[in-house]
XYZ file of C-alpha atoms in Angstrom:
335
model
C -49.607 -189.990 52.645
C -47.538 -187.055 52.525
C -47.580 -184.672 49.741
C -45.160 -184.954 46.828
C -42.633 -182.421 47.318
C -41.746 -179.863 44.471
C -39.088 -179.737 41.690
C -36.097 -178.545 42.854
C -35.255 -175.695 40.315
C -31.451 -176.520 38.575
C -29.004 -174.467 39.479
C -26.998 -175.181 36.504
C -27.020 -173.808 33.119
C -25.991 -175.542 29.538
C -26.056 -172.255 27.363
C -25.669 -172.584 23.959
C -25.083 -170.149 21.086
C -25.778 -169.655 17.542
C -23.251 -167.886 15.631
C -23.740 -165.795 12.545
C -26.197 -163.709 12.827
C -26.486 -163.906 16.524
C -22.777 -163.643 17.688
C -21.022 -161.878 14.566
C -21.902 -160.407 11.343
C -20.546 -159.293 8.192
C -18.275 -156.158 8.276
C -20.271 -154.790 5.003
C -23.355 -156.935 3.215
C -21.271 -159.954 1.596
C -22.742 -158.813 -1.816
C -20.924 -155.175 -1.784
C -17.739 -157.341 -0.038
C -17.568 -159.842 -3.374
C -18.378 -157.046 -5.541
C -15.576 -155.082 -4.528
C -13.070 -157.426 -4.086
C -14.071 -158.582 -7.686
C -13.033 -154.969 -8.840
C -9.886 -155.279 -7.606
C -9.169 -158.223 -9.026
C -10.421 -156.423 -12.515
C -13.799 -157.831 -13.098
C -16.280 -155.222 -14.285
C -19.603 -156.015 -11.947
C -21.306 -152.729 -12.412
C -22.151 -150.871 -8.953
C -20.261 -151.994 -6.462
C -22.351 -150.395 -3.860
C -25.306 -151.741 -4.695
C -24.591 -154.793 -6.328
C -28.013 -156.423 -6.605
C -26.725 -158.716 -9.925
C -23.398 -160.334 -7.630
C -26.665 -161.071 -4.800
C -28.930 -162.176 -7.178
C -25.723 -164.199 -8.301
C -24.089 -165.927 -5.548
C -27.348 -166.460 -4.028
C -27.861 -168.779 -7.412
C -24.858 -170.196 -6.861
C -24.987 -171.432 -3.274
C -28.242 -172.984 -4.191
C -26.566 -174.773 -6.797
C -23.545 -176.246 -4.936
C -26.137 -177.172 -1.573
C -28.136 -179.180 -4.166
C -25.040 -180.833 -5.982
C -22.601 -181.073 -3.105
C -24.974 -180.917 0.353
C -23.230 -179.703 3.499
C -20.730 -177.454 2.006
C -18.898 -180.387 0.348
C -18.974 -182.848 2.917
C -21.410 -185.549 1.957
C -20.054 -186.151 -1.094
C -16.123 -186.206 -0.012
C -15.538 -182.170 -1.600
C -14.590 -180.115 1.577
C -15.556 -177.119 2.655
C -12.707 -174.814 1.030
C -12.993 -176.253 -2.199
C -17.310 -175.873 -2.123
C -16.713 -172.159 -1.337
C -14.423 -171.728 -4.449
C -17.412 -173.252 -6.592
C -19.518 -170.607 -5.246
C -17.303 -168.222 -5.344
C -16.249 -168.861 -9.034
C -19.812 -169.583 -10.075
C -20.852 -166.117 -8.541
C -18.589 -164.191 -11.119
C -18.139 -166.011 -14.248
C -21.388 -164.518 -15.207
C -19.335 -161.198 -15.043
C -16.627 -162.155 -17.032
C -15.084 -160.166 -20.161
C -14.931 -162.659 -23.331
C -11.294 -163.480 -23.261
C -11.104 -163.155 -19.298
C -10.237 -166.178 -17.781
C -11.252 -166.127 -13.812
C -8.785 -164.966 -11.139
C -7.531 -167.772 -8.667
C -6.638 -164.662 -5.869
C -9.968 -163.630 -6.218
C -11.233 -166.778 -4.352
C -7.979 -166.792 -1.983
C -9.042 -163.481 -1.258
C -12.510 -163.994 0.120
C -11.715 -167.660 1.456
C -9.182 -166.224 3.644
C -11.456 -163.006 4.433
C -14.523 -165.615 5.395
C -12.075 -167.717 7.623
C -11.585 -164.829 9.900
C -12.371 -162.480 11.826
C -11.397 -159.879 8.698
C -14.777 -160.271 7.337
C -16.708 -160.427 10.260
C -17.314 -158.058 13.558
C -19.351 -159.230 16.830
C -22.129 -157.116 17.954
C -21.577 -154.569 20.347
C -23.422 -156.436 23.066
C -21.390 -159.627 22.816
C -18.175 -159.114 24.453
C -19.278 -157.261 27.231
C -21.621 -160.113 28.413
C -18.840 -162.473 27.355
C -16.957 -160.488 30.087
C -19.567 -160.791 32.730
C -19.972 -164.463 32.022
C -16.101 -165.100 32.363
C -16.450 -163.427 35.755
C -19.684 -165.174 37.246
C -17.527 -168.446 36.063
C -14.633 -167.960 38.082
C -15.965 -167.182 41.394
C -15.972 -169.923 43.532
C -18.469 -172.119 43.477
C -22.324 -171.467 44.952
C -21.334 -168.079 45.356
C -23.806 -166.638 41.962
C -24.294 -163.474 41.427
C -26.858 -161.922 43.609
C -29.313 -159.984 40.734
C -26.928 -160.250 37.687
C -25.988 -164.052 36.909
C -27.859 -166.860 39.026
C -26.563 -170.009 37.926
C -23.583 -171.621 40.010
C -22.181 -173.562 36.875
C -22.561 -172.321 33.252
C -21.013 -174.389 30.033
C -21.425 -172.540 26.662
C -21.353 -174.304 23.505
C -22.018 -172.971 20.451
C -24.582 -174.623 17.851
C -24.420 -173.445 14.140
C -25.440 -173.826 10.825
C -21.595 -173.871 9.490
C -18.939 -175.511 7.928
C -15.759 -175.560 9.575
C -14.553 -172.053 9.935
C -16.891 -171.429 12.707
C -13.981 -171.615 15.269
C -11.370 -170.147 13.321
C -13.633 -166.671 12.915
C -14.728 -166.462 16.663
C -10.591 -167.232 17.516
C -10.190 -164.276 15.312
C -12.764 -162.346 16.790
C -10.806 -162.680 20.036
C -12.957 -165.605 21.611
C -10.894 -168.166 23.894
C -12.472 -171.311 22.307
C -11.469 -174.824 23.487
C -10.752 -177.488 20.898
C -13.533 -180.161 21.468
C -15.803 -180.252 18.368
C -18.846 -183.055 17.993
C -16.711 -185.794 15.648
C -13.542 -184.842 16.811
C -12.649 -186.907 19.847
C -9.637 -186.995 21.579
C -8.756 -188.785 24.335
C -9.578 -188.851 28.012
C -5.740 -187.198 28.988
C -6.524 -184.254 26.622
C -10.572 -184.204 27.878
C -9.293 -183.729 31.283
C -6.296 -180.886 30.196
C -9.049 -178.854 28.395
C -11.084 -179.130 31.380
C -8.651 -177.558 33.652
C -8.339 -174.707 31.186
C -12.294 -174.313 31.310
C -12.874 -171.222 33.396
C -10.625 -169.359 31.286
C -12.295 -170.238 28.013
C -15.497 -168.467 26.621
C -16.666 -171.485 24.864
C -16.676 -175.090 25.721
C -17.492 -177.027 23.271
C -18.632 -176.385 19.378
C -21.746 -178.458 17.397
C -21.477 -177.581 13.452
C -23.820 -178.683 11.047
C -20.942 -179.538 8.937
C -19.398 -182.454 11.547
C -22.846 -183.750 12.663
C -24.524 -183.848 9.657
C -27.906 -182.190 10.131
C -28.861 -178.689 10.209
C -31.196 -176.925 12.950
C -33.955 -177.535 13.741
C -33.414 -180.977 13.704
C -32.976 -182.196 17.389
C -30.552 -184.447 16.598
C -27.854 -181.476 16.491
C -29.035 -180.892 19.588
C -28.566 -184.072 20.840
C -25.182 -183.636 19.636
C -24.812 -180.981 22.044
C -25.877 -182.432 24.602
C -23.450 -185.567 24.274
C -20.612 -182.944 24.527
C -22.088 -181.522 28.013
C -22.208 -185.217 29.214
C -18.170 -185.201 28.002
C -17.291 -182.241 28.949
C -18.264 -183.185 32.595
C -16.872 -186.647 32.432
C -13.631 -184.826 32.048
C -14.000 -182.725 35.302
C -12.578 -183.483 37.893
C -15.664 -181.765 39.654
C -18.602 -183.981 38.231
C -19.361 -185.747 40.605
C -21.624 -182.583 42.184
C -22.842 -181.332 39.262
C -24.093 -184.429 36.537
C -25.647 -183.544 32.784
C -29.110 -183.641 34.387
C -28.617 -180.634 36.748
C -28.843 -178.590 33.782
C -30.669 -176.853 32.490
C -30.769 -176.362 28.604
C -31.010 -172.696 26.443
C -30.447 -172.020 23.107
C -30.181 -168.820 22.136
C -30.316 -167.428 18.054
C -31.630 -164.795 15.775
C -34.125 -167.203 13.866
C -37.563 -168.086 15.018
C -37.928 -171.535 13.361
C -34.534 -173.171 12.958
C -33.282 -171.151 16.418
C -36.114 -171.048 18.988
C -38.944 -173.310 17.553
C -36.056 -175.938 16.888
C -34.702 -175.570 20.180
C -37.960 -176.005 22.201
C -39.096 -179.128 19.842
C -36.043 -180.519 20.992
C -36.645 -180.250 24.819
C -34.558 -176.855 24.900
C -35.388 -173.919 26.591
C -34.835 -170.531 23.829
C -34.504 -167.017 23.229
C -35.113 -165.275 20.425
C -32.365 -162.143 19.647
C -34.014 -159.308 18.194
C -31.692 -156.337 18.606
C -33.123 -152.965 19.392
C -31.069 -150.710 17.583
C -26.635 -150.022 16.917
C -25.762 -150.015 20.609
C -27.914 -153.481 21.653
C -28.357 -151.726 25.037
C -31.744 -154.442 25.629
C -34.948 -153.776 26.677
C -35.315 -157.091 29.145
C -37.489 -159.922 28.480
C -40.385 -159.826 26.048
C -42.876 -162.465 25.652
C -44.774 -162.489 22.648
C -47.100 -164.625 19.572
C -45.158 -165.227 16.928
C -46.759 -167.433 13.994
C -45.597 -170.931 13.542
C -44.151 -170.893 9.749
C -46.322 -172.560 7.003
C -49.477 -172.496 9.445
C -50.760 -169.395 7.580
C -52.193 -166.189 8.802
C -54.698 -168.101 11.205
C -53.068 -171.144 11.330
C -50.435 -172.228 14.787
C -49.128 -169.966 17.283
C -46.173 -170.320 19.643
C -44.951 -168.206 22.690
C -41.573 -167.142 22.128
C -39.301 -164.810 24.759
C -37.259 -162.340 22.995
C -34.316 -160.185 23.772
C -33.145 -156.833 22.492
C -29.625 -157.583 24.161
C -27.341 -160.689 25.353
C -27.474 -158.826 28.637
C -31.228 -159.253 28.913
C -30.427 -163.050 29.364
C -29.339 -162.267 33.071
C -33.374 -161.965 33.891
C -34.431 -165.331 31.968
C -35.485 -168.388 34.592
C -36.873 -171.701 33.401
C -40.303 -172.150 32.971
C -41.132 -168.943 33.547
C -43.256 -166.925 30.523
C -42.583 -163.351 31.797
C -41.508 -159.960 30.718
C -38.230 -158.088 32.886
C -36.860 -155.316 33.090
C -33.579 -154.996 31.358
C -30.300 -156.040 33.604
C -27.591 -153.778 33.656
C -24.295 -154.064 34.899
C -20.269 -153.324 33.749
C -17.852 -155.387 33.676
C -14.358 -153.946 32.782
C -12.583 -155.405 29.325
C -10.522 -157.944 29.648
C -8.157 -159.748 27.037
C-alpha cells in the first residue's frame, strides 16, 4: 500500500476584515465629539474636553436602546437612523436647561457625521496594504508575489459588528466597495457585472451584524460569510479553477474574543491587531498566551498570532504557529 500523500496547501485566500476599531477609528473620542457638537448646538455639558458625564451618558443610553430595541432597531421594525436618534437624544436630555427643549440638528449633526467618513479616519497602515493588495490582485494569475503576497486569488470581505453605515463610512473613507451585502440579493446578471468589476474593488462582499442577525462570535455570521464567497465565485466567470474550498479562511480584528477566539471556533484561521505605536510600521508575527475570557487567572488558555501592522499579514501561512520578521515593501498611492 502506498503511503497517503500530503495536503496540498491552498493557494487561495478568503480574507476578511473587521471594521471599527481595526480598519477606522474615531477622528477624536466620540465622547469629546458629542460633547462639542452639543455646545454648538447650546447645551451646557460642562468640559468639553474631558467629558466623562456625556461617556458615562451615552454609554447608559446605548445600553438602554440594545435592551429595548436589539440590533440597532432592527428586530423590532425601528431602523437604524431612528435607534441612533434615541441614543443620541437620551445622551443629552440629562443636560438640558429647564425650559430647553432638545435640538433636532443636534442629532442630524452627528447622524450625518457617523455615516461618513467625517467622523472617522483609517489607520495609517490601512491604505498602504490596501494598495499592495490591489496590486498582487491584478497580476495575472499564478504569478504571486515572490516574498510579499503568496496567494494567487484573494477575496476580502468585511465582517462587523454594525448597523448599516458600515459601507457608506469605508466609501467615504475612499474604499472601492462592491454592493453585495448578506440579505441583499440581486440577481445573477448583476452577480456576474460586479464580478467583472472585482479586481478593481478593495472589498468584495460585506457581512453586518445588522442584516444577518447575530453578532461575532457567533459562527453563524461567519457562515454568512462564507455563503457570499460561494456567490461571489458562482458569479465568476473564472470558478471553475478556483471553487469555495480552495480557500483558505482569515479573519482579522482588534478583539480577542468576539475577533480571533470567534473566528477560530468557527473553523477560521485569525489575527489579532495590536498596533505598535502612531505610524503602525509592524513588528511581524507574534505568537503568544492570551487567557480565554471568564476562565479566570488559571483557568483556559489559547494561542493567538498577533500583528503590530496590516503589513505583517504578508508573513502569515496556515497552520503554521510562528513568529516573522516584519514584511516591508512600498507600493505607490493610488486613487
Amino acid at each position: 500500500m502506498s503511503a497517503a500523500k500530503p495536503l496540498a496547501e491552498k493557494k487561495n485566500l478568503l480574507l476578511c476584515f473587521d471594521a471599527f476599531g481595526t480598519l477606522f477609528t474615531p477622528s477624536k473620542p466620540i465622547p469629546v465629539a458629542y460633547a462639542q457638537a452639543a455646545a454648538r448646538h447650546g447645551i451646557n455639558v460642562g468640559n468639553t474636553e474631558n467629558p466623562k458625564e456625556i461617556a458615562s451618558s451615552f454609554k447608559q443610553a446605548f445600553k438602554k436602546a440594545s435592551q429595548e430595541n436589539p440590533n440597532y432597531g432592527k428586530a423590532t421594525g425601528m431602523g437604524a437612523e431612528k435607534w441612533w436618534a434615541n441614543v443620541i437624544e437620551d445622551t443629552f436630555t440629562p443636560f438640558l436647561s429647564k425650559d430647553q427643549t432638545f435640538p433636532p440638528a443636534l442629532t442630524q449633526e452627528l447622524i450625518r457625521t457617523y455615516s461618513s467618513g467625517l467622523g472617522y479616519k483609517l489607520y495609517p497602515d490601512v491604505k498602504p496594504f490596501f494598495n499592495m493588495l490591489h496590486y498582487a490582485r491584478n497580476i495575472p494569475r499564478h504569478h504571486s508575489l515572490p516574498g510579499i503576497w503568496p496567494w494567487d486569488r484573494t477575496i476580502v470581505g468585511i465582517i462587523t459588528n454594525s448597523d448599516n453605515r458600515v459601507p457608506e463610512v469605508l466609501t467615504s473613507l475612499r474604499f472601492k466597495m462592491s454592493s453585495l451585502r448578506y440579505g441583499h440579493d440581486a440577481d445573477q446578471k448583476t452577480r456576474k457585472k460586479r464580478s467583472r468589476r472585482g479586481q478593481d474593488q478593495d472589498v468584495d462582499f460585506t457581512v453586518l451584524s445588522y442584516d444577518v442577525g447575530f453578532e461575532k462570535p457567533d459562527r453563524r455570521i461567519f457562515a454568512a460569510a462564507e455563503e457570499l464567497l460561494a456567490s461571489t465565485l458562482g458569479a465568476s466567470e473564472s470558478s471553475s479553477d478556483s471553487p469555495a474550498s480552495t480557500f483558505e479562511k482569515l479573519y482579522v480584528g482588534d478583539d480577542l474574543t468576539k475577533d480571533a477566539f470567534g473566528a477560530e471556533d468557527s473553523g477560521w484561521s485569525s489575527v489579532l491587531v495590536q498596533r505598535d505605536g502612531i505610524d503602525c510600521q509592524g513588528y511581524g508575527l507574534k505568537v503568544s498566551e492570551e487567557q480565554v475570557e471568564g476562565e479566570g487567572e488559571d483557568g483556559k488558555k489559547r494561542r493567538v498570532t498577533k500583528v503590530g501592522s496590516l503589513a505583517d499579514l504578508c508573513a502569515w501561512r496556515p497552520g503554521k504557529e510562528h513568529e516573522a520578521f516584519p514584511v516591508r515593501y512600498i507600493f505607490t498611492k493610488r486613487d
